[in-house]
Coordinates of C-alpha atoms and ligand atoms in Angstrom, one line a residue:
M1 CA 109.4 77.4 56.8
P2 CA 107.3 76.0 59.7
Q3 CA 106.2 79.5 60.9
R4 CA 104.9 78.2 64.2
N5 CA 108.4 77.5 65.1
A6 CA 109.5 81.1 64.8
L7 CA 108.9 83.2 67.9
Q8 CA 109.1 86.9 68.4
G9 CA 110.1 88.2 71.9
H10 CA 112.1 91.1 73.3
P11 CA 115.9 91.5 72.5
V12 CA 117.8 91.9 75.6
S13 CA 121.4 91.4 74.7
P14 CA 122.8 91.5 71.1
G15 CA 124.4 88.6 69.2
L16 CA 123.3 85.5 67.3
A17 CA 123.8 81.8 68.4
V18 CA 122.4 78.4 67.4
G19 CA 122.7 75.3 69.4
P20 CA 121.0 72.6 71.7
V21 CA 118.8 74.0 74.4
H22 CA 118.9 73.1 78.0
V23 CA 115.8 74.0 80.2
I24 CA 116.5 75.0 83.9
G25 CA 114.5 76.3 86.8
D26 CA 115.1 80.0 87.5
R27 CA 115.3 79.5 91.2
P28 CA 116.8 76.8 93.2
D29 CA 113.3 75.7 94.2
T30 CA 111.6 76.0 90.8
V31 CA 110.8 72.9 88.7
P32 CA 111.7 73.2 85.1
L33 CA 109.1 71.9 82.6
W34 CA 109.9 70.7 79.1
T35 CA 108.1 68.4 76.6
I36 CA 109.6 65.1 75.6
S37 CA 109.0 63.2 72.3
A38 CA 107.3 59.8 72.1
E39 CA 110.7 58.1 71.7
E40 CA 112.0 59.7 74.9
V41 CA 109.1 58.5 77.1
E42 CA 111.0 55.2 77.9
A43 CA 114.3 56.9 78.8
E44 CA 112.3 59.6 80.9
T45 CA 110.5 56.8 82.8
Q46 CA 113.9 55.1 83.5
R47 CA 115.2 58.4 84.7
L48 CA 112.2 58.6 87.2
Q49 CA 112.8 54.9 88.3
G50 CA 116.5 55.6 88.8
A51 CA 115.7 58.7 91.0
I52 CA 113.1 56.7 93.0
K53 CA 115.7 53.8 93.5
F54 CA 118.4 56.3 94.6
V55 CA 116.1 58.0 97.2
S56 CA 114.8 54.6 98.4
D57 CA 118.4 53.4 98.9
E58 CA 119.2 56.5 100.8
I59 CA 116.2 56.3 103.0
G60 CA 117.3 52.5 103.6
M61 CA 120.6 53.7 104.7
Q62 CA 119.1 56.3 107.1
Q63 CA 116.7 53.6 108.4
K64 CA 119.6 51.5 109.3
L65 CA 121.7 54.1 110.9
L66 CA 118.8 55.3 113.2
R67 CA 117.9 51.7 114.0
A68 CA 121.4 51.2 115.4
Q69 CA 121.5 54.6 117.1
V70 CA 117.9 54.8 118.7
G71 CA 116.1 51.7 118.0
E72 CA 113.5 50.1 115.6
Q73 CA 110.6 52.2 116.6
D74 CA 112.0 55.5 115.5
A75 CA 113.5 54.0 112.5
A76 CA 110.1 52.8 111.3
I77 CA 109.2 56.2 109.8
F78 CA 111.8 55.6 107.1
G79 CA 110.3 52.1 106.5
M80 CA 107.1 53.9 105.9
Q81 CA 108.6 56.3 103.5
R82 CA 110.0 53.5 101.4
V83 CA 106.6 51.8 101.3
I84 CA 105.1 55.1 100.1
L85 CA 107.6 55.2 97.2
Q86 CA 106.6 51.7 96.3
D87 CA 102.8 52.6 95.9
P88 CA 102.0 51.4 92.4
R89 CA 99.1 53.9 92.0
A90 CA 101.4 56.9 92.7
L91 CA 103.9 55.6 90.2
E92 CA 101.3 54.9 87.6
Q93 CA 100.0 58.4 87.9
I94 CA 103.5 59.9 87.4
Q95 CA 104.2 57.5 84.4
T96 CA 100.9 58.3 82.9
Q97 CA 101.5 62.1 82.9
I98 CA 105.0 61.5 81.4
R99 CA 103.7 59.4 78.6
E100 CA 100.3 61.2 77.8
Q101 CA 101.3 64.8 78.4
R102 CA 104.9 64.2 77.2
I103 CA 106.4 66.2 80.0
N104 CA 109.7 65.6 81.9
A105 CA 109.8 63.5 85.0
E106 CA 110.3 66.4 87.4
S107 CA 107.2 68.1 86.3
A108 CA 105.1 64.8 86.6
V109 CA 106.5 64.3 90.2
Q110 CA 105.7 67.9 91.0
G111 CA 102.1 67.2 89.8
L112 CA 101.7 64.3 92.2
I113 CA 103.1 66.5 95.1
Q114 CA 100.7 69.2 94.1
R115 CA 97.7 66.8 94.2
L116 CA 98.8 65.5 97.5
S117 CA 99.0 69.0 98.9
D118 CA 95.5 69.7 97.4
T119 CA 94.2 66.7 99.3
L120 CA 96.0 67.9 102.4
S121 CA 94.4 71.4 102.3
R122 CA 90.8 69.7 102.0
L123 CA 91.5 67.5 105.2
E124 CA 90.2 68.6 108.4
G125 CA 92.2 68.2 111.5
G126 CA 96.0 68.5 112.4
G127 CA 96.6 64.7 112.5
A128 CA 95.2 64.0 109.0
R129 CA 97.2 66.9 107.6
G130 CA 100.3 65.5 109.3
A131 CA 99.7 62.1 107.6
A132 CA 99.1 63.7 104.1
A133 CA 102.3 65.7 104.5
D134 CA 104.2 62.5 105.3
F135 CA 103.0 61.0 102.1
S136 CA 104.4 63.8 100.0
E137 CA 107.8 63.9 101.8
P138 CA 109.6 61.0 99.9
W139 CA 108.2 62.4 96.7
K140 CA 109.9 65.6 97.4
R141 CA 113.1 63.9 97.8
V142 CA 112.6 62.2 94.4
L143 CA 112.2 65.6 92.8
D144 CA 115.2 66.9 94.5
A145 CA 117.1 64.0 93.2
L146 CA 115.9 64.5 89.7
L147 CA 116.7 68.2 89.8
Q148 CA 120.1 67.6 91.3
R149 CA 121.1 65.0 88.9
E150 CA 120.0 67.0 86.0
R151 CA 122.0 70.1 87.3
E152 CA 125.0 67.8 88.0
A153 CA 124.8 66.4 84.4
I154 CA 124.7 69.8 82.8
L155 CA 127.4 71.2 85.0
S156 CA 129.8 68.5 84.4
G157 CA 129.4 68.4 80.6
D158 CA 131.5 70.6 78.2
D159 CA 129.1 71.2 75.4
K160 CA 127.8 74.5 74.6
V161 CA 124.1 75.2 75.2
V162 CA 121.3 77.8 74.9
L163 CA 119.8 78.1 78.3
A164 CA 115.9 78.3 78.6
A165 CA 114.1 79.3 81.8
A166 CA 110.8 80.7 82.9
D167 CA 112.3 84.1 84.1
L168 CA 115.5 85.8 83.5
T169 CA 117.0 86.0 87.0
P170 CA 120.7 86.5 88.0
R171 CA 120.8 82.8 88.8
V172 CA 120.0 81.9 85.1
A173 CA 122.6 84.4 83.7
T174 CA 125.3 82.8 85.8
Y175 CA 124.1 79.1 85.8
L176 CA 126.9 78.0 83.5
D177 CA 130.3 79.1 82.7
R178 CA 130.2 81.9 80.0
S179 CA 132.3 79.8 77.7
R180 CA 129.6 77.2 77.6
L181 CA 126.7 79.6 77.2
L182 CA 125.6 80.2 73.6
A183 CA 122.4 82.2 74.5
I184 CA 119.6 82.7 77.0
V185 CA 115.9 82.6 76.1
T186 CA 113.1 83.1 78.6
E187 CA 109.3 83.3 78.9
S188 CA 109.4 86.5 80.9
G189 CA 111.8 88.9 82.7
G190 CA 112.4 92.6 82.6
R191 CA 114.6 94.2 80.1
F192 CA 116.3 96.1 82.8
S193 CA 116.2 93.5 85.5
H194 CA 119.5 92.5 87.0
G195 CA 119.4 89.1 85.1
A196 CA 119.3 91.2 81.8
V197 CA 122.1 93.5 83.0
L198 CA 124.1 90.4 83.7
A199 CA 123.4 88.8 80.2
R200 CA 124.5 92.1 78.6
S201 CA 127.6 92.4 80.7
L202 CA 128.6 88.9 79.9
G203 CA 127.9 89.4 76.2
I204 CA 125.4 86.6 76.0
P205 CA 122.7 86.9 73.3
C206 CA 119.5 86.9 75.0
V207 CA 115.7 87.1 74.2
I208 CA 113.0 87.4 76.7
G209 CA 109.1 87.7 76.5
L210 CA 108.5 84.3 74.8
P211 CA 105.2 83.0 76.4
N212 CA 104.7 79.2 76.5
L213 CA 108.3 78.7 75.3
L214 CA 109.1 76.0 77.7
A215 CA 106.1 73.9 76.9
R216 CA 107.3 73.9 73.3
L217 CA 111.0 73.0 74.1
Q218 CA 112.5 69.6 74.3
Q219 CA 115.7 69.1 76.0
D220 CA 118.6 69.3 73.4
M221 CA 116.3 70.6 70.7
H222 CA 118.2 72.9 68.4
I223 CA 117.3 76.6 68.5
A224 CA 118.5 79.7 66.8
V225 CA 118.5 82.9 68.8
D226 CA 118.8 86.4 67.3
G227 CA 119.4 88.7 70.3
N228 CA 119.5 91.8 67.9
E229 CA 116.0 91.3 66.6
G230 CA 114.6 89.3 69.5
R231 CA 113.8 86.4 67.2
V232 CA 113.9 82.6 68.2
Q233 CA 113.6 79.8 65.7
L234 CA 112.8 76.4 67.2
A235 CA 114.3 73.3 65.3
P236 CA 115.5 75.5 62.3
G237 CA 115.4 73.8 58.8
P238 CA 118.3 74.0 56.4
E239 CA 117.0 77.0 54.6
E240 CA 116.4 78.9 57.9
L241 CA 119.8 78.0 59.2
E242 CA 121.4 79.3 56.0
E243 CA 119.5 82.6 56.4
F244 CA 120.6 82.8 60.1
H245 CA 124.1 82.1 59.4
R246 CA 124.1 85.0 56.8
R247 CA 122.9 87.3 59.5
Q248 CA 125.4 85.9 62.0
K249 CA 128.2 86.7 59.5
R250 CA 127.0 90.2 59.0
F251 CA 127.0 90.8 62.7
D252 CA 130.5 89.3 63.2
S253 CA 132.0 91.3 60.4
R254 CA 130.5 94.5 62.0
R255 CA 132.1 93.5 65.3
A256 CA 135.4 92.8 63.5
A257 CA 135.2 96.3 61.8
L258 CA 134.6 98.0 65.1
Q259 CA 137.4 96.0 66.7
A260 CA 139.8 97.4 64.1
E261 CA 139.0 100.9 65.4
A262 CA 139.0 99.8 69.1
P263 CA 142.0 102.1 70.1
L264 CA 140.3 105.2 68.8
P265 CA 138.5 107.5 71.3
G266 CA 135.0 108.5 71.4
R267 CA 135.9 112.0 70.2
T268 CA 134.3 114.2 67.5
A269 CA 136.6 115.8 64.8
D270 CA 136.2 119.1 66.6
G271 CA 137.1 117.7 70.0
L272 CA 134.0 116.9 72.0
E273 CA 134.8 113.8 74.0
L274 CA 132.8 111.2 75.7
N275 CA 134.6 108.8 78.0
V276 CA 133.3 105.3 77.4
L277 CA 133.7 103.0 80.4
A278 CA 132.6 99.4 81.2
N279 CA 130.1 98.0 83.7
I280 CA 131.4 94.8 85.3
E281 CA 130.0 92.4 88.0
G282 CA 133.2 90.7 88.7
V283 CA 136.9 89.9 88.0
R284 CA 135.7 87.2 85.5
D285 CA 134.1 89.8 83.3
L286 CA 137.5 91.3 82.5
E287 CA 138.2 88.2 80.5
T288 CA 135.1 88.8 78.1
F289 CA 136.4 91.9 76.4
D290 CA 139.4 93.6 75.2
L291 CA 141.0 95.5 78.2
G292 CA 143.5 97.3 76.0
S293 CA 141.0 99.6 74.5
C294 CA 138.9 100.0 77.7
E295 CA 139.0 103.4 79.2
G296 CA 138.1 102.2 82.7
V297 CA 135.4 100.6 84.8
G298 CA 132.6 103.0 85.4
L299 CA 130.5 100.6 87.5
F300 CA 131.7 97.5 89.4
R301 CA 128.5 96.1 90.9
T302 CA 130.1 94.6 94.0
E303 CA 127.1 92.7 95.1
F304 CA 127.6 89.9 92.7
L305 CA 130.7 89.1 94.5
Y306 CA 128.5 88.5 97.4
M307 CA 125.7 86.8 95.5
E308 CA 128.0 84.0 94.1
R309 CA 129.0 82.7 97.5
T310 CA 127.6 80.6 100.3
Q311 CA 128.5 83.1 103.0
F312 CA 129.6 86.8 103.2
P313 CA 132.9 87.4 101.7
S314 CA 135.6 88.3 104.3
E315 CA 137.6 91.6 104.2
E316 CA 140.6 89.7 103.0
E317 CA 138.6 88.0 100.1
Q318 CA 137.1 91.4 99.1
Y319 CA 140.5 93.0 99.3
R320 CA 142.0 90.5 96.9
V321 CA 139.3 90.8 94.3
Y322 CA 139.2 94.6 94.5
R323 CA 143.0 94.8 94.2
R324 CA 143.0 92.3 91.3
V325 CA 140.5 94.6 89.3
L326 CA 142.5 97.8 90.0
E327 CA 145.7 96.0 88.9
R328 CA 144.2 94.7 85.7
M329 CA 142.9 98.1 84.8
R330 CA 146.6 99.6 85.2
G331 CA 145.9 103.0 86.6
R332 CA 142.7 103.7 84.6
P333 CA 139.7 104.7 86.8
V334 CA 137.7 102.0 88.5
T335 CA 134.4 102.9 90.2
M336 CA 133.3 100.4 92.7
R337 CA 129.9 100.5 94.1
L338 CA 129.2 99.7 97.6
L339 CA 126.9 96.6 98.1
D340 CA 123.5 97.1 96.5
I341 CA 121.5 94.1 97.5
G342 CA 117.8 93.7 97.9
G343 CA 114.9 93.5 95.3
D344 CA 115.9 90.8 92.8
K345 CA 119.4 90.6 94.2
Q346 CA 119.1 88.3 97.1
L347 CA 121.9 86.5 99.0
P348 CA 121.0 82.9 99.5
Y349 CA 122.6 83.1 103.0
F350 CA 121.1 86.3 104.2
K351 CA 117.4 85.9 104.4
T352 CA 115.7 89.3 104.5
P353 CA 112.0 89.4 105.5
R354 CA 109.6 89.0 102.6
E355 CA 108.4 92.5 101.4
A356 CA 105.3 93.5 99.6
N357 CA 107.3 96.1 97.5
P358 CA 110.9 95.0 97.5
A359 CA 112.0 97.9 95.0
L360 CA 110.7 100.4 97.7
G361 CA 112.1 98.3 100.5
W362 CA 115.3 97.3 102.3
R363 CA 117.9 97.8 99.7
G364 CA 121.3 99.2 98.7
I365 CA 122.7 101.8 101.2
R366 CA 119.7 101.2 103.5
I367 CA 121.0 97.8 104.4
S368 CA 124.7 98.9 104.6
L369 CA 123.8 101.8 107.0
E370 CA 121.7 99.5 109.2
W371 CA 124.1 96.6 109.2
R372 CA 127.3 98.6 109.7
D373 CA 129.6 95.6 110.0
L374 CA 128.9 94.8 106.3
L375 CA 129.7 98.3 105.4
R376 CA 132.8 98.5 107.6
V377 CA 134.2 95.3 106.1
Q378 CA 133.6 96.4 102.5
L379 CA 135.1 99.9 103.0
R380 CA 138.1 98.6 104.8
A381 CA 138.7 96.1 101.9
L382 CA 138.3 98.9 99.3
L383 CA 140.5 101.4 101.1
R384 CA 143.3 98.8 101.6
A385 CA 143.1 98.0 97.9
S386 CA 143.1 101.8 96.9
P387 CA 146.9 102.1 96.3
A388 CA 146.6 99.5 93.6
G389 CA 145.1 101.9 91.1
D390 CA 142.7 104.8 90.5
L391 CA 139.8 103.8 92.8
R392 CA 136.6 105.7 93.1
I393 CA 133.7 104.7 95.4
L394 CA 130.0 104.9 94.5
I395 CA 127.1 105.0 96.9
P396 CA 123.9 103.3 95.6
M397 CA 120.3 104.3 96.2
V398 CA 121.1 107.6 97.8
G399 CA 117.9 109.2 98.8
S400 CA 119.1 111.9 101.3
I401 CA 122.0 114.0 102.2
H402 CA 122.2 112.4 105.6
E403 CA 123.1 109.0 104.0
I404 CA 126.0 110.4 102.2
R405 CA 127.3 112.2 105.5
E406 CA 127.0 108.9 107.2
I407 CA 129.1 107.1 104.6
H408 CA 131.7 110.0 104.8
A409 CA 131.9 109.6 108.6
V410 CA 132.5 105.8 108.3
F411 CA 135.0 106.3 105.6
D412 CA 136.9 108.9 107.4
Q413 CA 137.0 106.8 110.6
L414 CA 138.2 103.7 108.7
R415 CA 140.9 105.5 106.9
H416 CA 142.3 106.7 110.2
E417 CA 141.8 103.2 111.7
L418 CA 143.7 101.5 108.7
Q419 CA 146.5 104.1 108.8
G420 CA 146.8 103.5 112.5
Q421 CA 147.2 99.8 111.8
G422 CA 150.0 100.4 109.4
Y423 CA 148.1 99.9 106.2
E424 CA 148.8 102.2 103.2
V425 CA 145.6 104.0 101.8
S426 CA 145.4 106.3 98.7
A427 CA 145.6 110.0 99.6
S428 CA 142.5 110.6 97.4
V429 CA 139.6 108.2 96.9
P430 CA 136.7 110.2 95.3
V431 CA 133.3 109.3 96.5
G432 CA 130.2 109.7 94.3
A433 CA 126.5 109.2 94.6
M434 CA 124.3 107.4 92.3
I435 CA 121.3 109.3 91.2
E436 CA 118.5 106.8 90.8
V437 CA 116.0 107.8 93.5
P438 CA 113.9 110.8 92.6
S439 CA 114.5 112.6 95.9
A440 CA 118.3 112.7 95.0
L441 CA 117.4 114.1 91.7
I442 CA 115.3 116.8 93.2
L443 CA 118.0 117.7 95.6
I444 CA 120.7 117.4 93.0
E445 CA 122.5 120.6 93.9
H446 CA 122.7 119.7 97.6
V447 CA 123.9 116.1 96.7
L448 CA 126.6 117.5 94.4
A449 CA 127.8 119.7 97.2
E450 CA 128.5 116.6 99.2
V451 CA 130.3 114.4 96.7
D452 CA 133.1 114.3 94.2
F453 CA 131.0 113.0 91.2
V454 CA 127.5 111.6 90.4
S455 CA 126.5 108.7 88.2
V456 CA 123.0 108.2 87.1
G457 CA 121.4 104.7 87.5
T458 CA 118.7 105.1 84.8
N459 CA 117.5 101.4 85.4
D460 CA 116.2 102.4 88.8
L461 CA 115.6 106.1 88.1
V462 CA 113.1 105.1 85.4
Q463 CA 111.3 102.7 87.5
Y464 CA 111.0 105.2 90.3
L465 CA 110.0 108.2 88.1
L466 CA 107.5 106.2 86.2
A467 CA 106.3 104.2 89.1
V468 CA 106.8 101.0 87.0
D469 CA 108.6 98.0 88.5
R470 CA 111.7 97.1 86.4
D471 CA 111.2 93.4 87.1
N472 CA 107.4 93.0 86.5
A473 CA 106.7 91.6 83.1
R474 CA 103.0 92.7 83.4
V475 CA 104.0 96.4 83.3
A476 CA 107.1 96.0 81.1
H477 CA 105.4 97.8 78.2
L478 CA 105.1 100.9 80.6
Y479 CA 108.8 100.9 81.6
D480 CA 109.9 103.4 79.1
P481 CA 113.4 104.8 79.3
Y482 CA 112.5 107.1 76.4
H483 CA 109.8 108.9 78.5
P484 CA 110.3 112.7 78.2
A485 CA 110.3 113.0 82.0
V486 CA 113.4 110.8 82.0
L487 CA 115.3 113.0 79.5
T488 CA 114.2 116.2 81.5
A489 CA 115.5 114.6 84.7
L490 CA 118.9 113.7 82.8
A491 CA 119.3 117.3 81.6
R492 CA 118.8 118.7 85.1
I493 CA 121.5 116.4 86.4
A494 CA 123.9 117.3 83.6
D495 CA 123.2 121.1 84.1
A496 CA 123.6 121.0 87.9
S497 CA 126.8 119.0 87.6
R498 CA 128.3 121.5 85.1
A499 CA 127.3 124.4 87.4
A500 CA 129.0 122.6 90.4
G501 CA 132.1 121.7 88.3
K502 CA 131.7 118.0 89.1
R503 CA 132.0 115.1 86.8
C504 CA 128.7 113.3 85.8
A505 CA 128.1 110.0 84.2
V506 CA 125.2 107.6 83.3
C507 CA 125.8 104.0 84.1
G508 CA 122.3 102.6 83.7
D509 CA 121.6 100.5 80.6
L510 CA 119.9 103.5 78.6
A511 CA 123.5 104.6 77.8
G512 CA 124.1 101.3 75.9
D513 CA 122.0 102.7 73.1
P514 CA 124.7 104.5 70.9
I515 CA 122.3 107.2 69.7
M516 CA 121.2 107.9 73.2
S517 CA 124.8 108.2 74.3
L518 CA 125.3 111.0 71.9
V519 CA 122.2 112.7 73.4
L520 CA 123.7 112.3 76.8
L521 CA 127.0 113.8 75.5
G522 CA 125.0 116.7 74.0
L523 CA 123.2 117.2 77.3
G524 CA 126.6 117.6 79.1
F525 CA 127.4 114.1 80.6
D526 CA 131.2 113.5 80.3
S527 CA 131.0 109.7 80.4
V528 CA 128.9 106.7 80.1
S529 CA 129.5 103.3 81.7
V530 CA 127.9 100.5 79.6
A531 CA 127.9 96.7 79.2
P532 CA 131.5 96.0 77.8
H533 CA 130.3 94.9 74.3
F534 CA 128.7 98.3 73.6
Q535 CA 131.8 100.3 74.2
L536 CA 133.2 100.2 70.7
E537 CA 129.9 101.0 68.9
I538 CA 129.4 104.0 71.2
K539 CA 132.8 105.4 70.5
Y540 CA 132.3 104.7 66.8
A541 CA 129.0 106.7 67.0
V542 CA 130.6 109.7 68.6
R543 CA 133.3 109.8 65.9
Q544 CA 130.7 110.2 63.1
F545 CA 129.4 113.5 64.4
E546 CA 130.6 117.0 65.3
R547 CA 129.8 119.1 68.3
P548 CA 127.0 121.3 66.7
A549 CA 125.2 118.2 65.5
I550 CA 125.4 116.4 68.8
E551 CA 124.2 119.5 70.7
E552 CA 121.3 120.0 68.3
L553 CA 120.4 116.3 68.7
A554 CA 120.3 116.7 72.4
R555 CA 118.2 119.9 72.1
S556 CA 115.6 118.3 69.8
A557 CA 115.5 115.3 72.0
L558 CA 114.9 117.4 75.1
A559 CA 112.1 119.2 73.1
S560 CA 110.3 115.8 72.5
R561 CA 107.0 115.7 74.2
S562 CA 106.4 112.0 74.0
S563 CA 108.5 108.9 73.9
G564 CA 107.1 108.1 70.3
E565 CA 108.5 111.6 69.2
L566 CA 111.8 111.0 70.8
R567 CA 112.1 107.4 69.4
K568 CA 111.4 108.8 65.9
L569 CA 114.1 111.4 66.3
L570 CA 116.6 108.8 67.6
S571 CA 115.7 106.3 64.8
D572 CA 116.3 109.1 62.1
A573 CA 119.7 109.9 63.7
R574 CA 120.3 106.2 63.8
S575 CA 119.8 105.6 60.1
H576 CA 121.9 108.6 59.4
L577 CA 124.7 107.2 61.5
Y578 CA 124.5 103.7 59.9
D579 CA 124.3 104.9 56.3
R580 CA 128.0 105.6 56.8
P581 CA 130.5 102.7 56.3
A582 CA 132.6 101.8 59.4
A583 CA 136.1 100.6 58.5
G584 CA 134.9 99.3 55.2
S585 CA 131.9 97.5 56.4
K586 CA 128.1 98.1 56.1
P587 CA 127.2 98.5 59.7
G588 CA 124.0 97.8 61.6
P589 CA 123.6 97.8 65.4
Ligands
LIG602 C1 120.8 101.5 87.7 O1 119.9 101.4 88.4 O2 120.7 102.1 86.5 C2 122.0 100.9 87.9 C3 123.1 101.1 87.1 O3 122.2 100.0 89.0 P1 121.5 98.5 89.0 O4 121.0 98.2 87.6 O5 122.5 97.6 89.6 O6 120.3 98.7 90.0
LIG603 MG1 120.3 100.8 90.6

């Protein structure tokens, strides 16, 4: 086995897949890098020349148009741009980079643009800078043409691919239709970032934390991805493939065994029950799992509806989506969270000022309360959809009682407004608060007095409790959901909820760990909401224990003084759990 081709990263979303890789940029303006083989140099050079010709023809058209409209003098700038593209030295530099460094044309053109910009920054005087900027302009257009063509080529294809990118952003996770995505691999990214959340929700096997991955990939190279173990094999040989397929088969038969038990609830033999709900990001997610055995949606991250558009969705559009989700869930509870943008969830059409600390900045409910029109449109759409099912509304990023009261006031006002306009609105739409900001945790009793239920967003709660950015790969090792402070916080929320007689759930990704969901049940949480593919595993786990054992597990977990101690405890419980056969199969998470 060529060991150097086996890479170990961090598993983010389970499952195994093998197929050809396709490298992409993680933001619209990032340039993907991949290596090419000696045989591909010729084709890559032709791709470059095709893009230069395309841009040159386009500039020629613009020149002609301008000449007719305003005259030769103004059109001359385009003539100049075409001359720049014909500069043999620039072309030679790009081609040499493609040939000698064996990199794709986009990266080589980007190299030239960078050199031009370096020259520019050394030049004195505005006039000289302007001239240097003009030199890079047509090459930027060539770069855009290359990127655009590459994107169009992959989007118009129908083959299944493994996507590779530098970072795991929401754009990467939604770049291709789910049916064409085998897996995702990236150099960096946070395990609890929104890209990771999406990959799990969509059930895409995913591994991150693979340094220098892109420089080792060639477009279309076959790679095998093990999202359970975080392993990636570049260009696997026959023996490696055979071993990989064995693991894949084991995983598939485990899934099939769980599927056979899908209708069974997450209830112990002595009657302790955990409601296991699904996290979704859109109507499309309802196609990726079995709705029949799903107990409800515990978190609909509505911001993804906004992120996948070119402008804000109207009240009517939102109403249709919300109604559809409620109808598809046929009376089972659906918790829709108010818009939670900001941080790594940016809207391409809503440019917010650059912030030094986006996680501590303008996000979630802070935006909705400042931009009331956004809030009003969304709440009206939700209330209009409410008669279609069992709707609950969840407020993200709550940090103070005042914010909850503000939402209630708008909510009540809109209810009257809609009724006055002749719309039907459900008599009861419970409103809950996400507990993910430490101030809401500290004031939990007061928060509970203001809402119908709470749901803990551990992804954010962990980052704020531990002061570790969930999206920053540099501190990813410090982002520790198993830190005893997190468990103590969770116990406090469960105790306070029970005392207040209010329902409490965990919808952060920590609940996706089946053993951890047992601990949550033992602490007193009545439900968890997780990426859809984890639902069956969690219900299975609950059925293997009885109330005293689950309560004892929670007590011991709470007594752990370090995350090492807690992990050891959970790992022992995990081996105990997976020593038992499930529906005749030898299980393994
Ligand atoms: C969380 O913070 O745990 C959560 C569920 O919300 P999000 O991941 O969308 O921030
Ligand atoms: Mg959150």
